[in-house]
Coordinates of C-alpha atoms in Angstrom, one line a residue:
Chain A
M908 CA 125.0 160.3 97.8
A909 CA 122.9 159.4 100.7
M910 CA 124.0 157.8 104.0
E911 CA 121.6 157.3 106.9
M912 CA 122.8 156.0 110.2
R913 CA 120.7 155.8 113.3
L914 CA 120.2 154.2 116.6
P915 CA 117.8 151.2 116.8
V916 CA 114.3 151.9 118.0
A917 CA 112.3 149.3 119.9
R918 CA 109.3 148.1 118.0
K919 CA 106.0 149.0 119.5
P920 CA 103.5 146.2 120.2
L921 CA 100.9 145.9 117.5
S922 CA 97.9 146.5 119.6
E923 CA 99.0 150.0 120.6
S924 CA 99.8 151.3 117.2
V925 CA 96.8 149.8 115.4
G926 CA 93.3 150.7 116.3
R927 CA 90.8 148.1 115.1
D928 CA 87.0 148.0 115.3
T929 CA 86.8 144.2 115.2
K930 CA 89.7 142.9 117.3
K931 CA 91.2 139.7 115.8
H932 CA 91.6 136.9 118.3
L933 CA 95.3 136.2 118.1
V934 CA 96.6 133.0 119.6
V935 CA 100.0 131.3 120.0
P936 CA 100.6 127.5 120.2
G937 CA 99.3 126.3 123.5
D938 CA 96.7 129.0 124.0
T939 CA 93.2 127.9 124.9
I940 CA 90.7 128.9 122.3
T941 CA 87.5 127.8 124.0
T942 CA 86.3 125.4 126.7
D943 CA 83.0 124.9 124.9
T944 CA 83.0 121.3 123.6
G945 CA 80.2 122.0 121.1
F946 CA 82.5 123.2 118.4
M947 CA 84.1 121.2 115.6
R948 CA 87.8 121.6 115.4
G949 CA 89.5 122.6 112.2
H950 CA 93.1 123.2 111.1
G951 CA 95.5 124.5 113.6
T952 CA 93.7 123.2 116.7
Y953 CA 93.7 120.1 118.8
M954 CA 91.6 118.8 121.7
G955 CA 93.4 118.5 125.0
E956 CA 92.0 118.2 128.5
E957 CA 88.4 119.1 127.5
K958 CA 89.3 122.3 125.8
L959 CA 90.3 123.4 122.3
I960 CA 93.9 124.4 122.1
A961 CA 95.7 126.2 119.3
S962 CA 98.7 124.5 117.7
V963 CA 99.9 127.3 115.4
A964 CA 100.4 131.1 115.9
G965 CA 97.6 133.0 114.1
S966 CA 94.1 134.3 114.2
V967 CA 91.1 132.3 115.2
E968 CA 88.4 132.0 112.5
R969 CA 84.9 130.8 113.3
V970 CA 82.4 129.6 110.7
N971 CA 79.2 128.6 112.5
K972 CA 80.3 125.5 114.4
L973 CA 83.8 125.2 112.9
I974 CA 86.8 126.8 114.6
C975 CA 90.1 126.9 113.0
V976 CA 93.3 128.9 113.4
K977 CA 94.8 130.5 110.4
A978 CA 98.5 130.8 110.7
L979 CA 99.9 134.3 109.9
K980 CA 103.3 133.1 108.6
T981 CA 103.3 129.8 107.0
R982 CA 104.8 127.9 104.1
Y983 CA 102.7 127.7 100.9
N984 CA 100.1 124.9 100.8
G985 CA 99.2 124.2 97.3
E986 CA 95.6 124.0 96.0
V987 CA 94.6 122.9 92.5
G988 CA 94.2 125.9 90.3
D989 CA 96.5 128.3 92.1
I990 CA 98.9 130.4 90.1
V991 CA 102.5 130.3 91.4
V992 CA 105.8 131.9 90.5
G993 CA 108.7 129.5 91.2
R994 CA 112.4 129.1 90.7
I995 CA 114.0 126.0 89.1
T996 CA 116.3 124.3 91.5
E997 CA 117.1 121.0 89.7
V998 CA 116.8 119.5 86.3
Q999 CA 116.0 115.8 86.6
Q1000 CA 115.2 113.0 84.2
K1001 CA 111.8 114.0 82.9
R1002 CA 111.0 116.9 85.2
W1003 CA 112.1 120.0 86.9
K1004 CA 112.1 120.7 90.6
V1005 CA 110.7 124.1 91.3
E1006 CA 111.1 126.0 94.6
T1007 CA 107.8 127.6 95.6
N1008 CA 108.3 128.4 99.3
S1009 CA 106.4 125.3 100.3
R1010 CA 107.5 122.4 102.5
L1011 CA 108.5 120.2 99.6
D1012 CA 109.9 121.3 96.2
S1013 CA 107.2 121.4 93.5
V1014 CA 107.5 119.3 90.4
L1015 CA 107.1 120.4 86.8
L1016 CA 106.8 117.4 84.5
L1017 CA 108.2 117.6 81.0
S1018 CA 104.8 116.5 79.7
S1019 CA 103.2 119.4 81.5
M1020 CA 105.3 122.0 79.7
N1021 CA 104.5 123.6 76.4
L1022 CA 106.8 122.9 73.6
P1023 CA 107.9 125.9 71.5
G1024 CA 105.6 126.6 68.7
G1025 CA 102.7 125.1 70.6
E1026 CA 102.9 121.7 69.0
L1027 CA 101.2 118.8 70.7
R1028 CA 103.2 115.5 70.6
R1029 CA 104.6 112.9 72.8
R1030 CA 107.8 113.9 74.4
S1031 CA 110.7 112.0 73.0
A1032 CA 114.2 111.2 74.2
E1033 CA 115.6 114.3 72.4
D1034 CA 113.2 116.5 74.3
E1035 CA 114.5 115.0 77.5
L1036 CA 118.1 115.8 76.5
A1037 CA 117.1 119.3 75.5
M1038 CA 115.4 120.0 78.8
R1039 CA 118.2 122.3 80.0
G1040 CA 117.7 124.4 76.9
F1041 CA 114.2 125.2 78.0
L1042 CA 114.7 125.8 81.7
Q1043 CA 117.9 126.0 83.7
E1044 CA 118.7 126.1 87.4
G1045 CA 117.8 129.6 88.6
D1046 CA 115.2 130.4 86.0
L1047 CA 111.8 131.8 87.1
I1048 CA 108.6 130.5 85.8
S1049 CA 104.9 131.2 86.3
A1050 CA 102.7 128.1 86.4
E1051 CA 99.5 126.7 87.6
V1052 CA 99.0 123.9 90.1
Q1053 CA 97.7 120.8 88.4
A1054 CA 97.6 118.4 91.3
V1055 CA 98.7 118.0 94.9
F1056 CA 100.4 114.7 95.8
S1057 CA 99.5 112.9 99.0
D1058 CA 102.6 114.1 100.8
G1059 CA 101.8 117.7 100.0
A1060 CA 104.1 118.2 97.1
V1061 CA 102.6 120.2 94.3
S1062 CA 102.6 119.3 90.6
L1063 CA 102.7 122.3 88.2
H1064 CA 101.8 122.8 84.6
T1065 CA 102.4 125.6 82.1
R1066 CA 99.9 124.4 79.5
S1067 CA 98.8 127.9 78.5
L1068 CA 100.4 130.7 76.6
K1069 CA 100.3 133.0 79.6
Y1070 CA 102.5 130.8 81.7
G1071 CA 106.1 130.0 81.1
K1072 CA 109.6 131.4 81.7
L1073 CA 109.7 134.9 83.0
G1074 CA 111.9 137.5 81.5
Q1075 CA 113.4 140.7 82.9
G1076 CA 111.9 142.0 86.1
V1077 CA 112.2 141.8 89.9
L1078 CA 110.9 139.3 92.3
V1079 CA 109.5 140.3 95.7
Q1080 CA 108.9 137.6 98.3
V1081 CA 106.1 138.1 100.8
S1082 CA 104.2 135.7 103.1
P1083 CA 101.8 133.4 101.2
S1084 CA 99.0 134.2 103.7
L1085 CA 98.9 137.7 102.3
V1086 CA 97.9 136.8 98.8
K1087 CA 94.2 136.0 98.5
R1088 CA 92.8 133.8 95.7
Q1089 CA 91.3 135.9 93.0
K1090 CA 89.9 135.5 89.5
T1091 CA 93.0 136.7 87.9
H1092 CA 96.5 137.1 89.1
F1093 CA 98.1 138.8 86.1
H1094 CA 97.7 142.6 86.3
D1095 CA 98.8 145.5 84.2
L1096 CA 99.3 148.6 86.4
P1097 CA 98.6 152.0 84.8
C1098 CA 102.1 153.2 85.8
G1099 CA 103.8 151.0 83.2
A1100 CA 104.6 147.9 85.3
S1101 CA 102.9 144.6 85.2
V1102 CA 102.5 142.3 88.2
I1103 CA 102.0 138.5 88.7
L1104 CA 100.7 137.8 92.2
G1105 CA 101.8 134.2 92.9
N1106 CA 99.7 132.5 95.5
N1107 CA 102.9 131.2 97.1
G1108 CA 104.0 134.7 98.0
F1109 CA 106.4 135.2 95.1
I1110 CA 105.3 138.4 93.3
W1111 CA 106.9 139.2 90.0
I1112 CA 107.0 142.8 88.8
Y1113 CA 108.2 143.5 85.3
P1114 CA 107.9 146.4 82.8
T1115 CA 104.8 146.0 80.6
P1116 CA 105.8 144.8 77.2
E1117 CA 104.8 147.2 74.4
H1118 CA 103.3 144.4 72.3
K1119 CA 101.9 141.1 73.4
E1120 CA 103.7 138.2 71.9
E1121 CA 101.6 135.2 70.9
G1122 CA 102.8 131.9 69.8
A1123 CA 106.1 132.0 71.7
G1124 CA 104.6 129.8 74.4
G1125 CA 106.4 131.8 77.0
F1126 CA 109.9 130.6 76.2
A1127 CA 111.8 133.3 74.6
A1128 CA 113.0 135.5 77.5
D1129 CA 113.7 138.9 76.0
L1130 CA 117.3 139.6 77.1
E1131 CA 118.0 142.1 74.3
T1132 CA 115.7 145.1 74.8
E1133 CA 116.8 147.4 77.6
G1134 CA 113.8 148.3 79.7
V1135 CA 112.6 151.7 78.9
R1136 CA 113.6 153.9 81.9
V1137 CA 110.0 154.9 82.8
S1138 CA 108.7 151.3 83.0
T1139 CA 111.8 150.1 84.9
E1140 CA 111.4 152.9 87.4
A1141 CA 107.7 152.0 87.7
S1142 CA 108.4 148.4 88.4
L1143 CA 111.1 149.2 91.0
R1144 CA 108.8 151.6 92.8
T1145 CA 106.0 149.1 92.8
S1146 CA 108.3 146.5 94.4
S1147 CA 109.5 149.0 97.0
C1148 CA 105.9 149.8 97.9
L1149 CA 105.0 146.2 98.2
L1150 CA 107.9 145.5 100.5
L1151 CA 106.9 148.5 102.6
A1152 CA 103.3 147.3 102.8
M1153 CA 104.4 143.9 103.9
K1154 CA 106.7 145.3 106.5
W1155 CA 104.0 147.3 108.1
N1156 CA 101.4 144.6 107.9
W1157 CA 99.0 146.4 105.8
G1158 CA 96.8 143.4 105.3
A1159 CA 96.1 141.2 102.3
L1160 CA 97.0 141.9 98.7
W1161 CA 94.3 141.4 96.2
S1162 CA 92.9 143.2 93.3
P1163 CA 89.3 143.9 92.6
G1164 CA 89.2 145.1 89.0
R1165 CA 92.2 147.2 88.0
T1166 CA 93.5 149.0 91.1
L1167 CA 95.8 147.2 93.6
R1168 CA 94.2 147.9 96.9
V1169 CA 95.1 146.8 100.4
P1170 CA 92.0 146.3 102.5
A1171 CA 92.8 146.8 106.2
A1172 CA 90.6 148.6 108.7
E1173 CA 92.8 151.7 108.9
A1174 CA 95.4 151.6 106.2
P1175 CA 94.7 153.9 103.2
S1176 CA 94.1 152.2 99.9
F1177 CA 97.4 151.8 98.1
L1178 CA 97.1 152.8 94.5
P1179 CA 99.7 152.6 91.8
S1180 CA 99.6 156.4 91.5
L1181 CA 101.3 156.3 94.8
A1182 CA 104.1 154.5 93.1
V1183 CA 104.5 157.1 90.4
S1184 CA 104.3 160.2 92.5
G1185 CA 106.2 158.7 95.5
Chain B
M516 CA 130.0 133.7 100.6
A517 CA 126.3 133.2 100.9
S518 CA 124.9 133.2 97.4
V519 CA 121.5 133.6 95.9
S520 CA 120.5 132.0 92.6
L521 CA 119.2 134.4 89.9
S522 CA 118.0 133.8 86.4
E523 CA 119.9 135.3 83.5
A524 CA 117.1 137.7 82.8
E525 CA 117.0 139.0 86.4
K526 CA 120.8 139.6 86.2
V527 CA 120.4 141.5 82.9
Y528 CA 117.6 143.5 84.4
I529 CA 119.8 144.5 87.4
V530 CA 122.7 145.4 85.1
H531 CA 120.6 147.5 82.8
G532 CA 119.1 149.3 85.8
V533 CA 122.5 150.1 87.3
Q534 CA 123.7 151.6 84.0
E535 CA 120.9 154.2 84.5
D536 CA 121.7 154.7 88.2
L537 CA 118.5 152.8 89.2
R538 CA 119.0 150.0 91.6
V539 CA 116.4 147.4 92.5
D540 CA 115.5 149.1 95.8
G541 CA 115.5 152.6 94.3
R542 CA 118.9 153.7 95.6
G543 CA 121.5 155.5 93.5
C544 CA 124.9 153.9 92.8
E545 CA 126.5 155.6 95.8
D546 CA 123.8 155.3 98.4
Y547 CA 124.0 153.1 101.4
R548 CA 121.1 151.2 102.9
C549 CA 119.9 152.4 106.3
V550 CA 122.4 151.5 109.1
E551 CA 121.5 150.8 112.7
V552 CA 124.3 150.9 115.2
E553 CA 124.1 150.0 118.9
T554 CA 127.0 149.7 121.3
D555 CA 127.3 148.0 124.7
V556 CA 125.0 145.1 123.9
V557 CA 127.1 142.3 125.4
S558 CA 127.6 143.0 129.1
N559 CA 130.6 140.7 129.9
T560 CA 132.9 142.3 127.3
S561 CA 135.1 145.3 127.5
G562 CA 133.3 146.8 124.5
S563 CA 130.7 145.6 122.0
A564 CA 128.7 146.8 119.1
R565 CA 125.9 145.5 116.9
V566 CA 125.4 146.9 113.4
K567 CA 122.6 146.2 111.0
L568 CA 122.9 147.2 107.3
G569 CA 119.7 146.2 105.6
H570 CA 119.5 142.5 106.5
T571 CA 123.2 142.1 107.2
D572 CA 123.6 141.7 111.0
I573 CA 127.1 141.8 112.7
L574 CA 127.9 141.5 116.4
V575 CA 131.4 142.5 117.6
G576 CA 132.8 141.9 121.1
V577 CA 136.2 143.3 122.3
K578 CA 137.9 141.8 125.3
A579 CA 141.0 143.3 126.9
E580 CA 143.4 140.8 128.4
M581 CA 146.9 141.2 129.8
G582 CA 149.8 139.5 128.1
T583 CA 153.4 139.9 127.0
P584 CA 154.2 142.2 124.1
K585 CA 155.5 140.9 120.8
L586 CA 159.3 140.6 120.6
E587 CA 159.7 143.1 117.7
K588 CA 157.5 145.7 119.3
P589 CA 158.2 145.6 123.1
D590 CA 156.4 148.8 124.0
E591 CA 153.1 148.3 122.2
G592 CA 150.0 146.2 122.8
Y593 CA 148.3 144.6 119.8
L594 CA 144.9 143.5 118.4
E595 CA 143.8 140.0 117.6
F596 CA 140.9 139.4 115.2
F597 CA 138.7 136.4 114.9
V598 CA 135.7 136.2 112.6
D599 CA 133.0 133.5 113.2
C600 CA 130.6 133.0 110.3
S601 CA 127.7 131.4 112.2
A602 CA 125.3 128.9 110.6
N603 CA 122.6 131.4 111.6
A604 CA 123.4 133.4 108.5
T605 CA 123.1 130.6 105.9
P606 CA 123.2 126.8 106.0
E607 CA 126.4 126.9 103.9
F608 CA 128.3 128.1 107.0
E609 CA 127.5 125.0 109.0
G610 CA 130.5 123.1 110.5
R611 CA 133.6 124.2 108.7
G612 CA 131.8 125.8 105.8
G613 CA 132.3 129.3 107.1
D614 CA 136.0 129.0 108.0
D615 CA 137.3 130.2 104.6
L616 CA 135.3 133.3 104.6
G617 CA 136.1 133.9 108.3
T618 CA 139.9 133.7 107.7
E619 CA 139.6 135.9 104.6
I620 CA 137.8 138.6 106.6
A621 CA 140.2 138.3 109.5
N622 CA 143.2 138.7 107.3
T623 CA 141.7 141.8 105.7
L624 CA 141.1 143.3 109.2
Y625 CA 144.7 142.5 110.1
R626 CA 145.9 144.3 107.0
I627 CA 144.0 147.4 107.5
F628 CA 145.0 147.7 111.1
N629 CA 148.6 147.0 110.3
N630 CA 149.9 150.5 110.4
K631 CA 151.1 152.9 113.1
S632 CA 148.2 155.3 113.0
S633 CA 145.0 153.3 113.0
V634 CA 145.0 152.6 116.7
D635 CA 147.5 154.0 119.2
L636 CA 149.1 150.8 120.3
K637 CA 151.6 152.5 122.6
S638 CA 148.7 153.4 124.9
L639 CA 148.1 149.7 125.4
C640 CA 151.5 149.2 126.9
I641 CA 151.7 148.7 130.7
S642 CA 155.3 148.0 131.2
P643 CA 157.7 147.6 128.2
R644 CA 158.8 144.0 127.4
E645 CA 156.7 142.6 130.3
H646 CA 153.0 143.5 130.2
C647 CA 150.7 145.0 127.7
W648 CA 147.0 144.9 126.8
I649 CA 145.9 142.6 124.1
L650 CA 142.5 143.4 122.5
Y651 CA 140.8 140.3 121.3
V652 CA 138.2 141.5 118.7
D653 CA 135.6 138.8 117.9
V654 CA 133.2 139.3 115.1
L655 CA 130.1 137.2 114.8
L656 CA 128.1 137.1 111.5
L657 CA 124.5 136.7 112.3
E658 CA 122.8 137.4 109.0
C659 CA 124.3 137.9 105.6
D660 CA 122.7 140.1 102.9
G661 CA 125.6 141.4 101.0
N662 CA 128.3 143.9 101.8
L663 CA 130.0 142.1 104.7
F664 CA 133.3 143.9 104.8
D665 CA 131.8 147.4 105.2
T666 CA 129.4 146.3 108.0
I667 CA 132.2 144.5 109.9
C668 CA 134.5 147.5 109.8
I669 CA 131.8 149.8 111.0
A670 CA 131.0 147.4 113.8
V671 CA 134.7 147.0 114.8
K672 CA 135.1 150.8 114.9
A673 CA 132.0 151.2 117.0
A674 CA 133.1 148.4 119.4
L675 CA 136.6 149.9 119.8
F676 CA 134.9 153.3 120.5
N677 CA 132.9 151.5 123.2
T678 CA 135.8 149.6 124.7
R679 CA 136.8 150.5 128.3
I680 CA 140.1 149.2 129.5
P681 CA 140.7 149.2 133.2
R682 CA 143.4 151.5 134.4
V683 CA 146.3 149.6 136.0
R684 CA 149.4 150.8 137.9
V685 CA 152.7 149.0 138.2
L686 CA 154.1 149.0 141.7
E687 CA 157.8 148.1 142.2
D688 CA 159.0 146.5 145.4
E689 CA 162.4 147.1 147.0
E690 CA 163.6 143.7 145.7
G691 CA 162.5 144.7 142.2
S692 CA 159.5 142.5 141.7
K693 CA 156.7 144.2 140.0
D694 CA 153.1 144.1 141.1
I695 CA 150.1 145.1 139.0
E696 CA 147.4 147.0 140.8
L697 CA 143.9 147.5 139.5
S698 CA 142.2 150.7 140.4
D699 CA 139.4 150.4 143.0
D700 CA 136.9 152.4 141.0
P701 CA 135.3 150.1 138.3
Y702 CA 134.6 153.1 136.1
D703 CA 138.2 154.3 136.0
C704 CA 139.2 153.2 132.5
I705 CA 141.1 154.3 129.5
R706 CA 139.3 154.7 126.2
L707 CA 140.8 154.2 122.8
S708 CA 140.9 157.0 120.3
V709 CA 139.2 155.7 117.1
E710 CA 139.7 158.9 115.1
N711 CA 142.0 157.1 112.7
V712 CA 140.4 153.7 112.5
P713 CA 139.7 153.1 108.9
C714 CA 136.4 151.8 107.3
I715 CA 136.2 149.6 104.3
V716 CA 134.1 150.7 101.3
T717 CA 133.3 147.9 98.9
L718 CA 132.7 148.9 95.3
C719 CA 131.2 146.3 93.0
K720 CA 131.7 146.6 89.3
I721 CA 128.4 145.9 87.5
G722 CA 128.4 146.5 83.8
Y723 CA 130.2 149.8 83.2
R724 CA 129.4 151.4 86.5
H725 CA 130.3 150.6 90.1
V726 CA 127.9 150.5 93.0
V727 CA 128.5 151.0 96.7
D728 CA 126.8 148.6 99.3
A729 CA 125.7 145.9 97.0
T730 CA 122.9 143.4 98.1
L731 CA 123.3 139.7 97.5
Q732 CA 121.5 139.9 94.2
E733 CA 123.8 142.7 93.0
E734 CA 126.9 140.8 94.1
A735 CA 125.7 137.9 92.0
C736 CA 125.8 140.2 88.9
S737 CA 129.2 141.6 89.6
L738 CA 132.4 139.9 88.5
A739 CA 134.9 142.1 90.3
S740 CA 134.9 144.3 93.4
L741 CA 137.4 146.6 95.0
L742 CA 137.7 146.9 98.8
V743 CA 139.1 150.3 99.7
S744 CA 140.0 151.0 103.3
V745 CA 139.6 154.8 104.0
T746 CA 140.2 156.9 107.1
S747 CA 138.0 159.7 108.2
T748 CA 140.2 162.3 106.4
G749 CA 140.0 160.4 103.1
V750 CA 143.4 158.7 103.3
V751 CA 143.5 155.3 101.7
T752 CA 145.3 152.8 103.9
C753 CA 144.8 149.6 101.9
M754 CA 143.1 148.4 98.8
R755 CA 142.2 144.9 97.6
K756 CA 140.5 143.4 94.6
V757 CA 138.2 140.4 95.0
G758 CA 136.3 138.5 92.4
K759 CA 137.2 136.4 89.3
G760 CA 136.8 139.3 86.8
S761 CA 139.3 141.8 85.8
L762 CA 139.4 145.6 86.4
D763 CA 140.7 148.3 84.1
P764 CA 143.3 150.6 85.7
E765 CA 141.1 153.6 84.9
S766 CA 138.1 152.1 86.6
I767 CA 140.3 151.2 89.6
F768 CA 141.2 154.9 89.8
E769 CA 137.5 156.0 89.5
M770 CA 136.4 153.4 92.1
M771 CA 139.1 154.6 94.5
E772 CA 138.0 158.2 94.2
T773 CA 134.4 157.2 94.8
G774 CA 135.6 155.1 97.8
K775 CA 137.3 158.1 99.3
R776 CA 134.3 160.3 98.9
V777 CA 131.9 157.8 100.2
G778 CA 134.2 156.8 103.1
K779 CA 134.4 160.4 104.4
V780 CA 130.6 160.6 104.6
L781 CA 130.5 157.2 106.2
H782 CA 132.9 158.2 108.9
A783 CA 131.1 161.5 109.6
S784 CA 127.8 159.7 110.0
L785 CA 129.3 157.0 112.3
Q786 CA 131.0 159.6 114.5
S787 CA 127.8 161.6 114.9
V788 CA 125.7 158.5 115.8
L789 CA 128.3 157.2 118.3
H790 CA 128.5 160.6 120.0
K791 CA 124.8 160.9 120.0
E792 CA 124.5 157.5 121.7
E793 CA 127.1 158.4 124.2
S794 CA 125.4 161.7 125.0
L795 CA 122.2 159.8 126.0
G796 CA 124.2 158.5 128.9
P797 CA 123.6 155.4 131.1
K798 CA 119.8 156.1 131.1
R799 CA 119.4 155.2 127.4
Q800 CA 117.0 152.4 126.6
K801 CA 118.9 149.4 125.3
V802 CA 117.2 147.7 122.4
G803 CA 119.5 144.7 122.1
F804 CA 118.2 141.5 120.4
L805 CA 114.6 141.5 121.7
G806 CA 113.6 144.9 120.5

């Protein structure tokens, strides 16, 4: 058995420990970004006393004449087409309320959910009464953003066989700003674990199923089969690596092709083989 | 208790993993998370300690005040415990929400210290039947991520180790009236011996196995837990079962044996860290809350 006890160590300021070629311009609310009035102001800035002042804590991004401040730690702001992983918090009359780490709970309408068997029909009163049989409070789902309401709340849909209720696995929560938008967010790692990178910062790691099930519509969560030890270990190691990467601010998580890489100026690329041998 | 909502499949996953000695963060069933201990963080107390176990954060302050001894124990001082579950930890603790948990923890602390050998109460006596030291131990829960009892006990032990009680003398006049004189030197104090202060080891039953130091997610999968209070020599001072599930007597025995084994290692690590901190002397860099 292992027991580690130690005295706390003060954290070193980031600028000392990290050597960057291109220094990011970091600002806190109230900092002056520029006194040049020729710039257009974007998100996270406001004009006050002839100068551009930041209203959030983050890094300054400049695109030609547009200056905006991208917040480092923020709630998830939904965009149409994003893939999210969410947890059901409430079951209401014709919809579910889903928690996605945004300012308002997201909404999953009964009509946006696939019926088992893939049939297409109008949802009846019986479907409404059987809602709890599909998704209960506490269940995890993967879904895509269908629309964004005017108040910022997000409407989800699971109208594809790859979305739906998630089965056995482990959820890792990171900041939404770390997950970049990519072509695909569903990845199978070579170590035996599969990953769903939700744009809202919820990352779902699960053992890769031996055979892909079609036609279930993502409903039947497999509670019976015990995860094979290798794939369980792999998914647990992947989640630990992700948490470590987030803790030490290794930059954004994205995936060109198959390998999961972390592009930051100095951090080594973080491959799944690290998970297996680590 | 602060709770986290999990889906059935997640709970099944955790339970299956534990059967194979694989927990979600990669630990074995008898491994603790990393513990950070720091004493003397609050300057206006007689002793204080802050302990972080994973994301569980506890702050303990000990204040020594003079009072009259209890009637049934006239030549001993005593300890008073108070646990404050602050709304900092979880919104459920707002207002009176944290009172139930606080009294439960305080009662457990009273029970494990309710024996002759945990703390030498006779050293807290100034003059029998008239004056004694009362140690008010206040526990503040800052953040909750599972395994509260263990962390609180470690923090209480560290704070008692750090407590410095001023040395007083009782002067008697010719008429017989007593006067209490405080020593001039502010560093002239008595320290408590915490050799026999016990620590709690919480063992949660998950499936067929039991785990030490459960996180909030693992606590949500467990129906019954056993709190075992162990001293540094492996002596069990008190045992308590919590949770709505039932425990088999054989598993209680196994969990107790695990608790004794784990408790001895816990005490040894805590002693070495406390002595290491003390050996750094007054020049050590205090991290506190802004580190």
